Coordinates of C-alpha atoms in Angstrom, one line a residue:
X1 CA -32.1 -15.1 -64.0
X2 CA -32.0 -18.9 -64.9
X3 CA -30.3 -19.7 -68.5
X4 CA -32.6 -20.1 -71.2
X5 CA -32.9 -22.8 -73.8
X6 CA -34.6 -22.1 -77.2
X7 CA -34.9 -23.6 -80.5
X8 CA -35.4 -21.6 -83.6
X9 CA -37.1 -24.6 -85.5
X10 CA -37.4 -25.1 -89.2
X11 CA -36.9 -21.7 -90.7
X12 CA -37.1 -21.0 -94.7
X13 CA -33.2 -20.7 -95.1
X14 CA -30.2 -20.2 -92.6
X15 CA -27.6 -17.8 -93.5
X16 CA -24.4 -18.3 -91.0
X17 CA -20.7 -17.5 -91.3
X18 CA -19.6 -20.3 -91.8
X19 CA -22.4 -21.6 -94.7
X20 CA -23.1 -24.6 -92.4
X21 CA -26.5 -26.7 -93.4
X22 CA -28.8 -25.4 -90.6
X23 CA -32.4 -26.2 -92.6
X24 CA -33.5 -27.9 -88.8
X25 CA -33.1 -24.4 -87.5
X26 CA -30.6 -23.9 -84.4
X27 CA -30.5 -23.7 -80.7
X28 CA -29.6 -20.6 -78.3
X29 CA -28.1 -21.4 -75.3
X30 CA -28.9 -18.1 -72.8
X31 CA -28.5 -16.0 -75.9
X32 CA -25.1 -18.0 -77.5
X33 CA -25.9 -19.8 -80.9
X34 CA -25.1 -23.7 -79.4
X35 CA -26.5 -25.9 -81.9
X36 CA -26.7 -25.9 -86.1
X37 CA -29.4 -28.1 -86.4
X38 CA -29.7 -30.5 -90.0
X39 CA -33.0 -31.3 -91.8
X40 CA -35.1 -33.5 -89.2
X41 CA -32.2 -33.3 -86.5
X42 CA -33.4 -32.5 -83.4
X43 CA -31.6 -30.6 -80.4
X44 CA -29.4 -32.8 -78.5
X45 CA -31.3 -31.8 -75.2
X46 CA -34.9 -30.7 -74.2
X47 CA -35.4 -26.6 -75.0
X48 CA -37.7 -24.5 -72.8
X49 CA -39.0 -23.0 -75.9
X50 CA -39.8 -23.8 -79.3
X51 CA -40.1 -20.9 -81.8
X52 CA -41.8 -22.1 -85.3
X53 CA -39.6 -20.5 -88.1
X54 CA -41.0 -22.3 -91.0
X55 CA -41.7 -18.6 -92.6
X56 CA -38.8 -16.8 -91.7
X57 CA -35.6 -16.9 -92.8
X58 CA -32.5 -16.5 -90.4
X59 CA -29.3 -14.1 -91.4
X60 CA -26.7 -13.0 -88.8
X61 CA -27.7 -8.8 -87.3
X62 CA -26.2 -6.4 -89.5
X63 CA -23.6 -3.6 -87.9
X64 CA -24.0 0.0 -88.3
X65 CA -20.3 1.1 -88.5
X66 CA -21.7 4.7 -88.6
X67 CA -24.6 6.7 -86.8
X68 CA -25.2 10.1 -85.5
X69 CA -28.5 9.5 -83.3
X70 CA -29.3 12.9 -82.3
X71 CA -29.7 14.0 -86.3
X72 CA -32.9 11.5 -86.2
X73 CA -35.0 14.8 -85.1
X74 CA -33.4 16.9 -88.0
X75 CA -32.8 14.6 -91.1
X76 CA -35.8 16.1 -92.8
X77 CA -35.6 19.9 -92.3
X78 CA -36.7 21.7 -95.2
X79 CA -33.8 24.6 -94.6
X80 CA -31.0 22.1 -95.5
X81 CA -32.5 19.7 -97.8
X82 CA -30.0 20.7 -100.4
X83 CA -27.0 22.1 -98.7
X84 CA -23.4 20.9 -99.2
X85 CA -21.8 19.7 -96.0
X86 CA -20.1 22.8 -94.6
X87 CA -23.5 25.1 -95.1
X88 CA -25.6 22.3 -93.9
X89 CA -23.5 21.7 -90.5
X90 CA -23.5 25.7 -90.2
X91 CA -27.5 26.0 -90.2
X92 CA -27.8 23.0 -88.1
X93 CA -24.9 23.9 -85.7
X94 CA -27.1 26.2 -83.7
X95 CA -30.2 24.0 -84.1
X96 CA -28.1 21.4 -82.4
X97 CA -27.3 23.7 -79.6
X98 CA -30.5 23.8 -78.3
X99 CA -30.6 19.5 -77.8
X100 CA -31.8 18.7 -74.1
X101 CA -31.4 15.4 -72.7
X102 CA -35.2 14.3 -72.9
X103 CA -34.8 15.2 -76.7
X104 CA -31.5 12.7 -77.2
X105 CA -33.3 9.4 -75.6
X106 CA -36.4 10.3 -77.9
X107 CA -33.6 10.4 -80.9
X108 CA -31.7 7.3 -79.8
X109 CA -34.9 5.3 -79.2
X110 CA -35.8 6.4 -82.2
X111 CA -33.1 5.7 -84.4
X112 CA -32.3 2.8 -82.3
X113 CA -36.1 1.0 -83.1
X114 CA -35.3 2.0 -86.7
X115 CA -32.0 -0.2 -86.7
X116 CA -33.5 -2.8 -85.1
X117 CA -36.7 -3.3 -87.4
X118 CA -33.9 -3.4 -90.2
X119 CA -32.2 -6.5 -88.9
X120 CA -29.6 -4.5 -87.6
X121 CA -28.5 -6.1 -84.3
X122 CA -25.1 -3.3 -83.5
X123 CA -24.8 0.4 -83.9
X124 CA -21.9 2.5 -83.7
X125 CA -22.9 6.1 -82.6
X126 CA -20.9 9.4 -83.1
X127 CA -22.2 11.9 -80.8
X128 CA -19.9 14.8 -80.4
X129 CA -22.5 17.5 -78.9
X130 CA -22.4 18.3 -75.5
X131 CA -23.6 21.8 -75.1
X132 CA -25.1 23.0 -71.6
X133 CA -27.2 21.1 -70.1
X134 CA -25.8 18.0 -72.1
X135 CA -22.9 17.1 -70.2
X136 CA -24.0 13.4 -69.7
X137 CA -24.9 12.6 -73.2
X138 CA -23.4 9.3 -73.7
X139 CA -25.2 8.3 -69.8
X140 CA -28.3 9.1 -71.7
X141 CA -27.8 6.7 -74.8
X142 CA -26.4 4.1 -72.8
X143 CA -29.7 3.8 -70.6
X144 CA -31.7 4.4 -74.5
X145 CA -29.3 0.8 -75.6
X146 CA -30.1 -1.0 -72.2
X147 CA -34.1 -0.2 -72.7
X148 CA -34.3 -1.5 -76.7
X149 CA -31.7 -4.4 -76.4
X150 CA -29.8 -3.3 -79.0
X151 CA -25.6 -3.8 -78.9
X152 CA -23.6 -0.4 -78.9
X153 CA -20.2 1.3 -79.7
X154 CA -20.8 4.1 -77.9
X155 CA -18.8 7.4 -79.6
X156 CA -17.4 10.2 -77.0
X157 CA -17.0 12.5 -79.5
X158 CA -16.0 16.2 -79.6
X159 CA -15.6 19.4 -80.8
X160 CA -12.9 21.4 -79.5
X161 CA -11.9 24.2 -82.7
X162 CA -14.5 26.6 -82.6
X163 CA -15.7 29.5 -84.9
X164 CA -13.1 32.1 -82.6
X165 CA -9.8 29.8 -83.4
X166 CA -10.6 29.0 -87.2
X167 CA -12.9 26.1 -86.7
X168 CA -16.5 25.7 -88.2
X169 CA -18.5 25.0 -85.1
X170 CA -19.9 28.3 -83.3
X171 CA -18.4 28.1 -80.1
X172 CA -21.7 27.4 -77.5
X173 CA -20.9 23.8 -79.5
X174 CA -17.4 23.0 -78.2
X175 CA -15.6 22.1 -75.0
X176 CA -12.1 22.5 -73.8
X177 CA -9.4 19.8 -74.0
X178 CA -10.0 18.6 -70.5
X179 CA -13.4 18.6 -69.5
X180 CA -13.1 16.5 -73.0
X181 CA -10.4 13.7 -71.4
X182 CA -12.0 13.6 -68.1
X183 CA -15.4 12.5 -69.3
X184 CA -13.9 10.2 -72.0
X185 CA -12.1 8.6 -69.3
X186 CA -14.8 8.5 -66.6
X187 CA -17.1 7.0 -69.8
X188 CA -14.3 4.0 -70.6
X189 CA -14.7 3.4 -66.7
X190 CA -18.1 3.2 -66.2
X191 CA -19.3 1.7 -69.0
X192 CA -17.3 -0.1 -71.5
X193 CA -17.4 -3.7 -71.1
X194 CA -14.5 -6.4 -72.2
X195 CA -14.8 -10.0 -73.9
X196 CA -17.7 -12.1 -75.6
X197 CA -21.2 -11.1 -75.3
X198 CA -20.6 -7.2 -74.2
X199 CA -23.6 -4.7 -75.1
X200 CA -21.7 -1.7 -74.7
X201 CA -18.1 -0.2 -75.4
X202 CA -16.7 3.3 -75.4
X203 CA -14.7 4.8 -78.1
X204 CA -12.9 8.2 -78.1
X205 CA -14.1 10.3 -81.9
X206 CA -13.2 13.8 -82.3
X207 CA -15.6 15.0 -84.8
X208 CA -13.5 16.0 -87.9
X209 CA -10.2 18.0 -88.5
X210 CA -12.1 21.1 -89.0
X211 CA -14.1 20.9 -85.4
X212 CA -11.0 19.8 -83.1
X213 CA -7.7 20.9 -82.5
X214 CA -4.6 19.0 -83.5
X215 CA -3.8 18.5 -79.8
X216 CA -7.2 16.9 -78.9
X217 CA -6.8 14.5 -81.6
X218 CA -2.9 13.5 -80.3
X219 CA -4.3 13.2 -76.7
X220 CA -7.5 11.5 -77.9
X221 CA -4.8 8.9 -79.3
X222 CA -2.9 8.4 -76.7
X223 CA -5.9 8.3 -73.9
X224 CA -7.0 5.6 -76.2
X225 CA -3.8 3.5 -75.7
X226 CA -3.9 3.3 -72.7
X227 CA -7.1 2.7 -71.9
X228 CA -7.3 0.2 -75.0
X229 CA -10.4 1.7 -76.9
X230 CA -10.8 2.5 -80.3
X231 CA -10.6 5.5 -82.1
X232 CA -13.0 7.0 -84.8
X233 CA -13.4 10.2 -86.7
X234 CA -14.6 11.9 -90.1
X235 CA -12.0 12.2 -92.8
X236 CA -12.2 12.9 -96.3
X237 CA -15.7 13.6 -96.6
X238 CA -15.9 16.2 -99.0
X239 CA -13.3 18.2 -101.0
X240 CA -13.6 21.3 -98.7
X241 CA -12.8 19.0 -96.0
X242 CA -9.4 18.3 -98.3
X243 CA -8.8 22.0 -98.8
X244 CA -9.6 23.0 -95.2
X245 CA -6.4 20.3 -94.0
X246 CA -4.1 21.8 -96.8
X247 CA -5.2 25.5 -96.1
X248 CA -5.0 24.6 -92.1
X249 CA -2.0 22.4 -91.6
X250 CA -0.6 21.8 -94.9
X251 CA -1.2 18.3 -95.4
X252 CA -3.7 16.0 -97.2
X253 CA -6.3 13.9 -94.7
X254 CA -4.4 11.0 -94.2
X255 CA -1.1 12.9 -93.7
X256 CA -2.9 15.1 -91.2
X257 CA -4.3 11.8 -89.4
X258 CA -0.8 10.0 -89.3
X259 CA 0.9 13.3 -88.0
X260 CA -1.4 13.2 -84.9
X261 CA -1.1 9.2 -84.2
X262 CA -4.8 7.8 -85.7
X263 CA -2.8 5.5 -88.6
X264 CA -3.3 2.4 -87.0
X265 CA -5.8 -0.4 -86.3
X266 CA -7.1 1.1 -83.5
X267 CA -9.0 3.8 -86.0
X268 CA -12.0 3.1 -88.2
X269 CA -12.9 6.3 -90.3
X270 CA -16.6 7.6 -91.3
X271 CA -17.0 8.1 -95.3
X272 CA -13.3 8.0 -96.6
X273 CA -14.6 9.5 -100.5
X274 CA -11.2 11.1 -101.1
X275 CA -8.2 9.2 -101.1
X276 CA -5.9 9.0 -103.7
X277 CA -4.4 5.7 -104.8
X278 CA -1.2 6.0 -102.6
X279 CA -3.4 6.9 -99.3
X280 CA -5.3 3.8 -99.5
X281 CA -2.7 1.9 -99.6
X282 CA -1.2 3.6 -96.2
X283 CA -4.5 2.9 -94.7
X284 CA -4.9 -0.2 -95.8
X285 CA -1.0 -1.3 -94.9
X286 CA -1.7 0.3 -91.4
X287 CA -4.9 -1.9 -90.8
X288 CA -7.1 1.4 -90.7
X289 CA -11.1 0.8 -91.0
X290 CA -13.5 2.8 -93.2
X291 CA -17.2 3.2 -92.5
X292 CA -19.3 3.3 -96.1
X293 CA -22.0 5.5 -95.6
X294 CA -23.9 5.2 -98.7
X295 CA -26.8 7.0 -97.7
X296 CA -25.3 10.3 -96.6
X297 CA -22.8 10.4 -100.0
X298 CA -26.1 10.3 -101.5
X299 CA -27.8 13.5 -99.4
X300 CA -24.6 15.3 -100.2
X301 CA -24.0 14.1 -103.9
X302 CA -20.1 15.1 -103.1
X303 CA -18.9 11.4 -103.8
X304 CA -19.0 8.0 -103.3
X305 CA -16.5 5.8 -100.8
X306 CA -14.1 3.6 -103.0
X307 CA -14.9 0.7 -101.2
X308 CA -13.5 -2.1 -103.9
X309 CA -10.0 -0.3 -104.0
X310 CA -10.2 0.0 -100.1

């Protein structure tokens, strides 16, 4: 396909990193930002195409940090409108059970067009069901990316601690350590790409501490390492989230996460509500990410992420 040359001329306002005056709009260069054009200035070479942005205004994509897809078909049923987190997952666990793969692209596409009308231009996606039938979930929302556009961190999550060993999930909802390693790693081969301009990478997310096992989360860790992917997870969602790490292993969220080798850069964490004063400091010393999810602290009225102390 031959390189194409565009100029976004004249838009309303410019909103760019670096604050630069762009009021003359600015060139793309086969999809790279190549030119911050001044009032009147014109591109320092012919364009193939001229788009007229005199009634737009121009402000870098936003990044979802934090997505789950798949919930797109359930965000709105009436039997767990108003349910705390644990009862809410436990209705919807067996709901989820039944996902096909013709019912995750109509979710991704879905929640993907939604991101996109919102100026969102990158999506991180947590998907951590893979019940029969739904081995090749993450195949599925890479070809749903590649079709909208859209740039991806691509989640292979998992639930390995089922309702039998202690866990929350019923156990049609989880998979065994190795069938969980082998696809993450075929998943980083296939499909994660490296450098500047990449649409899609792979990262390795067990679900929560109370849906894997300790050992999936250590090996998780150290698969990641190696492969040199990232690392994401729930933690400190809710208080029976707290009480379920005390009860289970004896130790608070973030002592549970450093005992299994996630306290590091390589980690970014969904919601991160209850941390105490010394735990934010650990994460924030060890370079450790938090995704704000306002709008699910909201659903669940169980708190709200402390994102000016993080």
């Amino acid at each position: 396909m031959a390189a194409t040359r565009i100029w976004i001329k004249n838009p309303l306002a410019v909103f760019t990193a670096n604050q630069l005056d762009a009021a003359g709009g600015l060139v793309i260069d086969n999809g790279l930002i190549s030119e911050l054009l001044g009032a009147g200035q014109q591109p320092s070479r012919p364009c193939d195409q001229v788009f007229d942005a005199r009634e737009h205004v121009l402000l870098p994509g936003l990044i979802n940090t934090h997505h789950h897809f798949y919930q797109t078909l359930t965000r709105a049923w009436a039997p767990v409108v108003n349910q705390p987190l644990f009862p809410w997952l436990q209705t919807l666990y067996p709901v989820w059970a039944r996902l096909t793969p013709d019912k995750l692209a109509l979710a991704s596409k879905v929640a993907l067009a939604e991101l996109l009308l919102s100026g969102c231009s990158t999506a991180a996606d947590h998907h951590y069901l893979f019940p029969d039938g739904l081995e090749h979930a993450i195949d599925v929302q890479v070809e749903a990316v590649r079709e909208l556009g859209m740039r991806a961190m691509l989640t292979r999550g998992s639930m390995s601690l089922g309702e039998a060993d202690g866990g929350l999930p019923p156990q049609q909802t989880v998979q065994q350590g190795e069938v969980i390693l082998a696809d993450s790693q075929r998943l980083i081969r296939q499909y994660h790409e490296r450098g500047a301009g990449t649409q899609i990478q792979i990262a390795l997310a067990p679900c929560s501490p109370f849906s894997v096992t300790p050992e999936i989360m250590r090996q998780s860790a150290e698969l990641a390492e190696e492969l040199d992917v990232r690392l994401h997870t729930h933690l400190a969602e809710t208080l029976d989230e707290e009480d379920f790490c005390l009860q289970r292993f004896g130790l608070r969220t973030v002592d549970y996460l450093h005992s299994v080798g996630w306290l590091g850069p390589r980690t970014w964490l969904a919601h991160g509500i209850h941390f105490n004063p010394d735990e934010i400091a650990r994460l924030g010393a060890a370079g450790t990410g938090i995704s704000h999810c306002p709008s699910s602290n909201m659903r669940l009225a169980s708190g709200i992420c402390p994102t000016l102390d993080l």
